[in-house]
Amino acid sequence: MRIATWNINSAKARQARLIEWLDRAQPDVVCLQETKLDDNAFAENFDEDLFRRGYAYAHHGDGRWNGVALLSRIGLDDVERGLAGGPGFPDPEPRAVAATCGGVRIWSLYVPNGRAPDDPHYAYKLEWLAALRGVLAESAPRQPIMACGDFNIAPTDADVWDPADFVGATHVTEPERSALGALTDLGLVDVLRARWPDDVVYTYWDYRALCFPKNMGMRIDLTLASADVAGRVAAAWVDRAARKGTGTSDHAPVVVDLDTAPDGDVGPMVPPPSSRGSSGRGSSGRGSSSQGSSNRSGSERAAATIRRKSAPSPATTTEDGA
DNA sequence: ATGTCAGGCACGGCCTGA
């Protein structure tokens, strides 16, 4: 079961890249953020592309800004749009959609940016995260869950290319990190970081100033999983190829492969493509701890990481081509 | 150098958001 999250920065502008990526990456479930479409426009643009590939979807958007979606080819049940009890700015915005897919309650989340610590949008961000905690706290004890999306928070200073550059900025402040900590305190595991504890792993690079080629990035797109789900993680990586070239989002997808659940009721309805065998699933199966790294495959490593240099220089970082 | 994009409005560049 392959789950991905991707802030695509406009579904319409990204249509060709998204479809191309679905065909290449073969995710079973995709959490999208910043579709920037209303529900009708999303349907008009994507019904044919998605249904032909076996995906059902739930879109929650009202047009110009925000907009989230869940795509699934392994079932899409009990769809829930919006964040119950969440704040507005001033009205509630389409930043959350959830569904049960393959036995896991999955959330696609677009946390407010915050803009600046003294901006009203920052207070809104913290209120929104508090409401999210309330919703996940009800769900987490009852079922396996994953909360995926653009959190607009770098969990630690290791998740930004230069902490000094972020002094006074959002995404790194203590209240934001505490709000994220309140989510992990529910027992949710940041599965990408658990998988790559010591590597430079970014998911977002500003379009400006050659940030991507220099690897001046941030890790703000997160895949949080309840312990039962985290224990099934067979691989987790950032698909940096999706950020390369022209016409890309400024975010790259985060991809997580789960082994089949212990009760064996979960699996893709579409036969796994041959590419799947080279992405970390071929090893021993369940029992791979989310903390463990010994069974990471070379291709997972190649896709996921940039090696940290002893003297970090953005211009000289190279891909780890295992 | 806020050095780039995206959408909206409305068809030519501004404005807003990220």
Coordinates of C-alpha atoms (C1' of nucleotides) in Angstrom, one line a residue:
Chain A
M1 CA 0.0 0.0 0.0
R2 CA 1.7 3.2 -1.2
I3 CA 0.5 6.5 0.2
A4 CA 1.8 9.9 -1.0
T5 CA 1.3 13.5 -0.1
W6 CA 2.0 16.4 -2.5
N7 CA 1.4 20.1 -2.4
I8 CA 0.9 20.6 -6.2
N9 CA 0.5 24.4 -6.1
S10 CA -2.5 24.5 -8.5
A11 CA -4.0 21.3 -9.9
K12 CA -4.8 23.0 -13.1
A13 CA -1.3 24.3 -13.7
R14 CA 0.1 20.9 -12.6
Q15 CA -2.3 18.6 -14.5
A16 CA 0.2 17.1 -16.9
R17 CA 2.9 16.7 -14.3
L18 CA 0.5 15.1 -11.8
I19 CA -0.9 12.6 -14.3
E20 CA 2.6 11.7 -15.5
W21 CA 3.7 11.3 -11.9
L22 CA 0.7 9.0 -11.0
D23 CA 1.7 6.8 -13.9
R24 CA 5.3 6.7 -12.8
A25 CA 5.0 6.5 -9.1
Q26 CA 1.9 4.3 -8.9
P27 CA 0.6 5.5 -5.6
D28 CA -2.5 3.8 -4.1
V29 CA -3.5 6.9 -2.1
V30 CA -2.6 10.5 -2.8
C31 CA -3.1 13.5 -0.6
L32 CA -3.1 16.7 -2.6
Q33 CA -2.9 20.2 -1.3
E34 CA -3.3 23.6 -2.9
T35 CA -5.4 22.4 -5.8
K36 CA -6.7 26.0 -6.1
L37 CA -9.9 24.7 -7.7
D38 CA -13.5 24.5 -6.7
D39 CA -15.1 21.0 -6.6
N40 CA -16.8 21.4 -10.0
A41 CA -13.6 22.6 -11.8
F42 CA -11.6 19.7 -10.2
A43 CA -14.2 17.3 -11.6
E44 CA -14.2 18.8 -15.0
N45 CA -10.5 18.6 -15.2
F46 CA -9.7 15.3 -13.6
D47 CA -12.7 12.9 -13.7
E48 CA -11.5 11.2 -16.9
D49 CA -7.8 11.1 -16.0
L50 CA -8.5 9.7 -12.6
F51 CA -11.3 7.2 -13.2
R52 CA -9.4 5.7 -16.1
R53 CA -6.6 5.0 -13.8
G54 CA -8.8 3.4 -11.2
Y55 CA -8.8 6.3 -8.7
A56 CA -11.8 7.5 -6.8
Y57 CA -11.4 10.9 -5.3
A58 CA -12.7 13.4 -2.8
H59 CA -12.0 17.0 -3.4
H60 CA -12.7 19.9 -1.1
G61 CA -12.1 23.3 -2.5
D62 CA -13.8 26.6 -3.2
G63 CA -11.7 28.1 -6.0
R64 CA -8.9 30.6 -5.8
W65 CA -6.8 29.5 -2.9
N66 CA -6.3 26.4 -0.8
G67 CA -8.1 23.2 -1.8
V68 CA -7.3 19.6 -0.8
A69 CA -8.0 16.2 -2.3
L70 CA -7.7 12.5 -1.6
L71 CA -7.2 10.1 -4.5
S72 CA -7.5 6.4 -3.8
R73 CA -7.6 3.2 -5.8
I74 CA -8.0 1.0 -2.7
G75 CA -11.3 2.4 -1.5
L76 CA -12.5 5.8 -0.3
D77 CA -15.0 5.5 2.5
D78 CA -16.5 7.8 5.1
V79 CA -15.3 11.0 3.4
E80 CA -15.1 14.0 5.8
R81 CA -14.6 17.5 4.4
G82 CA -13.2 20.3 6.5
L83 CA -12.0 20.4 10.1
A84 CA -14.8 20.0 12.6
G85 CA -14.8 22.9 15.0
G86 CA -11.9 24.5 13.2
P87 CA -11.4 28.3 12.9
G88 CA -11.9 30.5 9.9
F89 CA -10.0 33.4 8.4
P90 CA -12.6 34.7 8.8
D91 CA -14.6 31.9 7.3
P92 CA -13.6 28.3 7.3
E93 CA -11.3 27.4 4.5
P94 CA -11.0 24.1 2.5
R95 CA -7.8 22.8 4.1
A96 CA -8.7 19.3 5.2
V97 CA -10.3 16.2 3.8
A98 CA -10.3 12.7 5.3
A99 CA -11.4 9.2 4.2
T100 CA -10.8 5.6 5.1
C101 CA -8.6 3.9 2.5
G102 CA -7.4 0.4 2.8
G103 CA -8.2 0.3 6.4
V104 CA -6.4 3.5 7.3
R105 CA -8.1 6.8 8.2
I106 CA -6.1 9.2 6.0
W107 CA -6.1 13.0 6.2
S108 CA -5.0 15.4 3.5
L109 CA -4.1 18.6 5.3
Y110 CA -3.0 22.1 4.3
V111 CA -2.1 23.9 7.4
P112 CA -2.3 27.8 7.2
N113 CA 1.0 29.4 6.3
G114 CA 1.0 32.0 9.1
R115 CA 2.7 34.6 7.0
A116 CA 4.6 36.3 9.9
P117 CA 4.6 35.7 13.7
D118 CA 2.9 39.1 14.3
D119 CA 0.3 38.5 11.6
P120 CA -3.3 37.5 12.5
H121 CA -2.8 34.6 10.1
Y122 CA -0.2 33.2 12.5
A123 CA -2.7 33.1 15.4
Y124 CA -5.2 31.4 12.9
K125 CA -2.5 28.8 12.1
L126 CA -2.1 27.9 15.8
E127 CA -5.9 27.8 16.4
W128 CA -6.2 25.6 13.3
L129 CA -3.5 23.2 14.6
A130 CA -5.3 23.0 18.0
A131 CA -8.5 22.1 16.2
L132 CA -6.7 19.5 14.2
R133 CA -5.3 18.0 17.4
G134 CA -8.9 17.7 18.7
V135 CA -10.1 15.9 15.6
L136 CA -7.1 13.5 15.5
A137 CA -7.3 12.8 19.2
E138 CA -10.8 11.4 18.7
S139 CA -9.8 9.3 15.8
A140 CA -6.4 8.0 16.7
P141 CA -7.3 5.7 19.6
R142 CA -10.0 4.0 17.5
Q143 CA -8.3 3.2 14.2
P144 CA -5.1 3.3 12.2
I145 CA -4.5 6.8 11.0
M146 CA -2.2 8.9 8.9
A147 CA -2.2 12.7 8.9
C148 CA -0.4 13.8 5.7
G149 CA 0.1 17.2 4.1
D150 CA 1.7 20.5 4.0
F151 CA 2.1 21.4 7.7
N152 CA 4.0 24.6 7.0
I153 CA 6.2 23.7 10.0
A154 CA 9.8 22.5 10.0
P155 CA 9.8 20.1 12.9
T156 CA 13.5 20.9 13.9
D157 CA 16.4 23.1 12.8
A158 CA 17.6 20.0 10.8
D159 CA 14.6 20.5 8.6
V160 CA 15.7 23.9 7.2
W161 CA 18.7 24.5 5.0
D162 CA 20.0 27.4 7.2
P163 CA 18.4 28.0 10.6
A164 CA 20.0 31.5 10.7
D165 CA 18.0 32.4 7.7
F166 CA 14.7 31.7 9.5
V167 CA 15.2 33.8 12.7
G168 CA 12.0 35.8 13.2
A169 CA 10.1 33.8 10.5
T170 CA 7.2 31.4 10.6
H171 CA 7.6 27.6 10.2
V172 CA 10.3 27.3 12.9
T173 CA 8.9 29.1 16.0
E174 CA 8.4 27.4 19.3
P175 CA 4.6 27.7 19.3
E176 CA 4.3 26.1 15.9
R177 CA 6.7 23.3 16.9
S178 CA 4.8 22.8 20.2
A179 CA 1.5 22.6 18.2
L180 CA 3.2 19.9 16.1
G181 CA 4.5 18.2 19.2
A182 CA 0.9 18.1 20.5
L183 CA 0.1 15.9 17.5
T184 CA 3.0 13.6 17.9
D185 CA 2.1 13.4 21.6
L186 CA -1.0 11.6 20.4
G187 CA 1.3 8.8 19.4
L188 CA 1.7 9.9 15.8
V189 CA 5.1 9.2 14.3
D190 CA 6.9 11.4 11.7
V191 CA 7.6 8.4 9.5
L192 CA 9.9 10.0 7.0
R193 CA 12.2 11.4 9.7
A194 CA 12.1 8.1 11.6
R195 CA 13.3 6.4 8.4
W196 CA 16.1 9.0 7.7
P197 CA 17.1 10.1 11.2
D198 CA 20.5 11.6 10.1
D199 CA 20.0 12.7 6.5
V200 CA 19.1 16.0 4.9
V201 CA 15.6 15.5 3.7
Y202 CA 13.6 18.4 2.2
T203 CA 10.2 18.5 0.6
Y204 CA 10.0 22.2 -0.4
W205 CA 12.3 24.6 -2.2
D206 CA 11.4 28.1 -3.1
Y207 CA 11.2 28.8 -6.8
R208 CA 13.5 31.8 -6.4
A209 CA 17.3 32.1 -6.2
L210 CA 18.1 28.6 -7.5
C211 CA 17.0 27.1 -4.2
F212 CA 16.3 23.7 -5.7
P213 CA 19.7 23.1 -7.4
K214 CA 21.4 24.5 -4.4
N215 CA 19.3 22.3 -2.1
M216 CA 18.2 25.3 0.0
G217 CA 15.0 23.6 1.1
M218 CA 12.8 22.8 4.0
R219 CA 11.0 19.7 5.2
I220 CA 7.4 21.0 5.9
D221 CA 5.4 18.2 4.2
L222 CA 4.9 15.5 6.8
T223 CA 3.4 12.0 7.0
L224 CA 2.4 11.4 10.6
A225 CA 1.2 7.9 11.3
S226 CA -0.3 6.1 14.4
A227 CA 2.1 3.5 15.9
D228 CA 0.4 0.6 14.2
V229 CA 0.8 2.1 10.8
A230 CA 4.3 3.4 11.5
G231 CA 5.3 -0.2 12.3
R232 CA 4.3 -1.2 8.8
V233 CA 6.5 1.3 7.0
A234 CA 8.6 -0.6 4.5
A235 CA 10.0 2.5 2.8
A236 CA 9.6 6.3 2.9
W237 CA 11.2 8.9 0.6
V238 CA 10.9 12.2 -1.1
D239 CA 10.4 12.0 -4.8
R240 CA 12.8 14.7 -5.8
A241 CA 12.5 13.9 -9.5
A242 CA 9.0 15.4 -9.4
R243 CA 10.6 18.8 -8.5
K244 CA 13.0 18.8 -11.4
G245 CA 12.5 20.4 -14.8
T246 CA 10.0 22.9 -15.9
G247 CA 6.4 23.4 -14.8
T248 CA 6.8 21.9 -11.4
S249 CA 5.3 22.6 -8.0
D250 CA 7.7 24.1 -5.4
H251 CA 7.0 21.0 -3.3
A252 CA 8.0 17.4 -4.0
P253 CA 5.9 14.4 -3.1
V254 CA 6.5 12.4 0.1
V255 CA 5.9 8.7 -0.5
V256 CA 5.4 6.0 2.1
D257 CA 5.1 2.2 1.4
L258 CA 3.2 0.1 4.0
D259 CA 3.4 -3.6 4.3
T260 CA 0.2 -5.5 4.4
A261 CA -1.7 -5.1 7.7
P262 CA -1.4 -8.1 10.2
D263 CA -4.9 -9.1 9.4
G264 CA -4.1 -9.2 5.7
D265 CA -7.0 -7.3 4.5
V266 CA -5.2 -4.5 2.8
G267 CA -3.6 -4.4 -0.6
P268 CA -3.7 -2.6 -3.9
M269 CA -6.6 -3.5 -6.2
V270 CA -4.4 -2.7 -9.2
P271 CA -1.6 -5.2 -9.8
P272 CA 1.7 -3.7 -8.6
P273 CA 3.8 -2.4 -11.5
S274 CA 7.3 -3.8 -12.0
S275 CA 8.8 -0.5 -10.7
R276 CA 7.4 -1.4 -7.3
G277 CA 9.8 -4.2 -6.8
S278 CA 12.7 -1.8 -6.8
S279 CA 11.5 0.5 -4.2
G280 CA 12.0 -1.3 -1.0
R281 CA 9.1 -3.7 -0.9
G282 CA 11.0 -6.7 -1.9
S283 CA 12.7 -7.3 1.4
S284 CA 11.5 -9.2 4.4
G285 CA 8.0 -7.8 4.6
R286 CA 6.5 -6.8 7.9
G287 CA 8.5 -6.4 10.9
S288 CA 10.5 -3.5 9.5
S289 CA 10.6 -1.0 12.3
S290 CA 9.8 2.6 11.4
Q291 CA 13.1 3.4 13.3
G292 CA 15.1 0.8 11.4
S293 CA 17.2 1.7 8.4
S294 CA 19.0 -1.5 7.7
N295 CA 16.6 -2.6 5.0
R296 CA 16.4 0.6 3.1
S297 CA 17.0 -0.1 -0.6
G298 CA 19.4 1.7 -2.8
S299 CA 16.7 3.2 -4.9
E300 CA 14.9 4.5 -1.9
R301 CA 18.1 6.1 -0.7
A302 CA 18.8 7.5 -4.2
A303 CA 15.3 9.0 -4.4
A304 CA 15.2 10.3 -0.9
T305 CA 18.2 12.0 0.1
I306 CA 21.1 14.4 -0.3
R307 CA 24.1 13.5 1.8
R308 CA 25.0 16.1 4.3
K309 CA 28.5 17.4 3.7
S310 CA 30.8 18.1 6.6
A311 CA 31.0 21.7 5.5
P312 CA 27.6 22.3 4.0
S313 CA 27.7 24.3 0.8
P314 CA 24.5 24.3 -1.1
A315 CA 26.3 24.5 -4.4
T316 CA 28.3 21.3 -3.8
T317 CA 25.8 18.9 -2.4
T318 CA 25.4 16.0 -4.6
E319 CA 22.8 13.3 -4.9
D320 CA 23.6 10.0 -3.2
G321 CA 23.5 7.8 -6.2
A322 CA 23.4 4.4 -4.5
Chain B
dA1 C1' 17.8 41.7 -5.3
dT2 C1' 11.4 39.2 -3.1
dG3 C1' 16.0 36.6 -7.9
dT4 C1' 9.4 32.9 -9.0
dC5 C1' 5.3 31.2 -9.6
dA6 C1' 0.1 30.9 -9.4
dG7 C1' -4.8 33.0 -9.8
dG8 C1' -7.9 36.9 -10.6
dC9 C1' -9.3 40.4 -13.4
dA10 C1' -9.9 40.9 -18.0
dC11 C1' -6.6 40.9 -22.2
dG12 C1' -2.0 44.2 -20.0
dG13 C1' 0.2 44.4 -16.4
dC14 C1' -1.0 45.0 -11.4
dC15 C1' -2.5 42.8 -7.0
dT16 C1' -2.4 39.0 -3.5
dG17 C1' -0.6 34.8 -1.6
dA18 C1' 3.1 31.6 -0.9

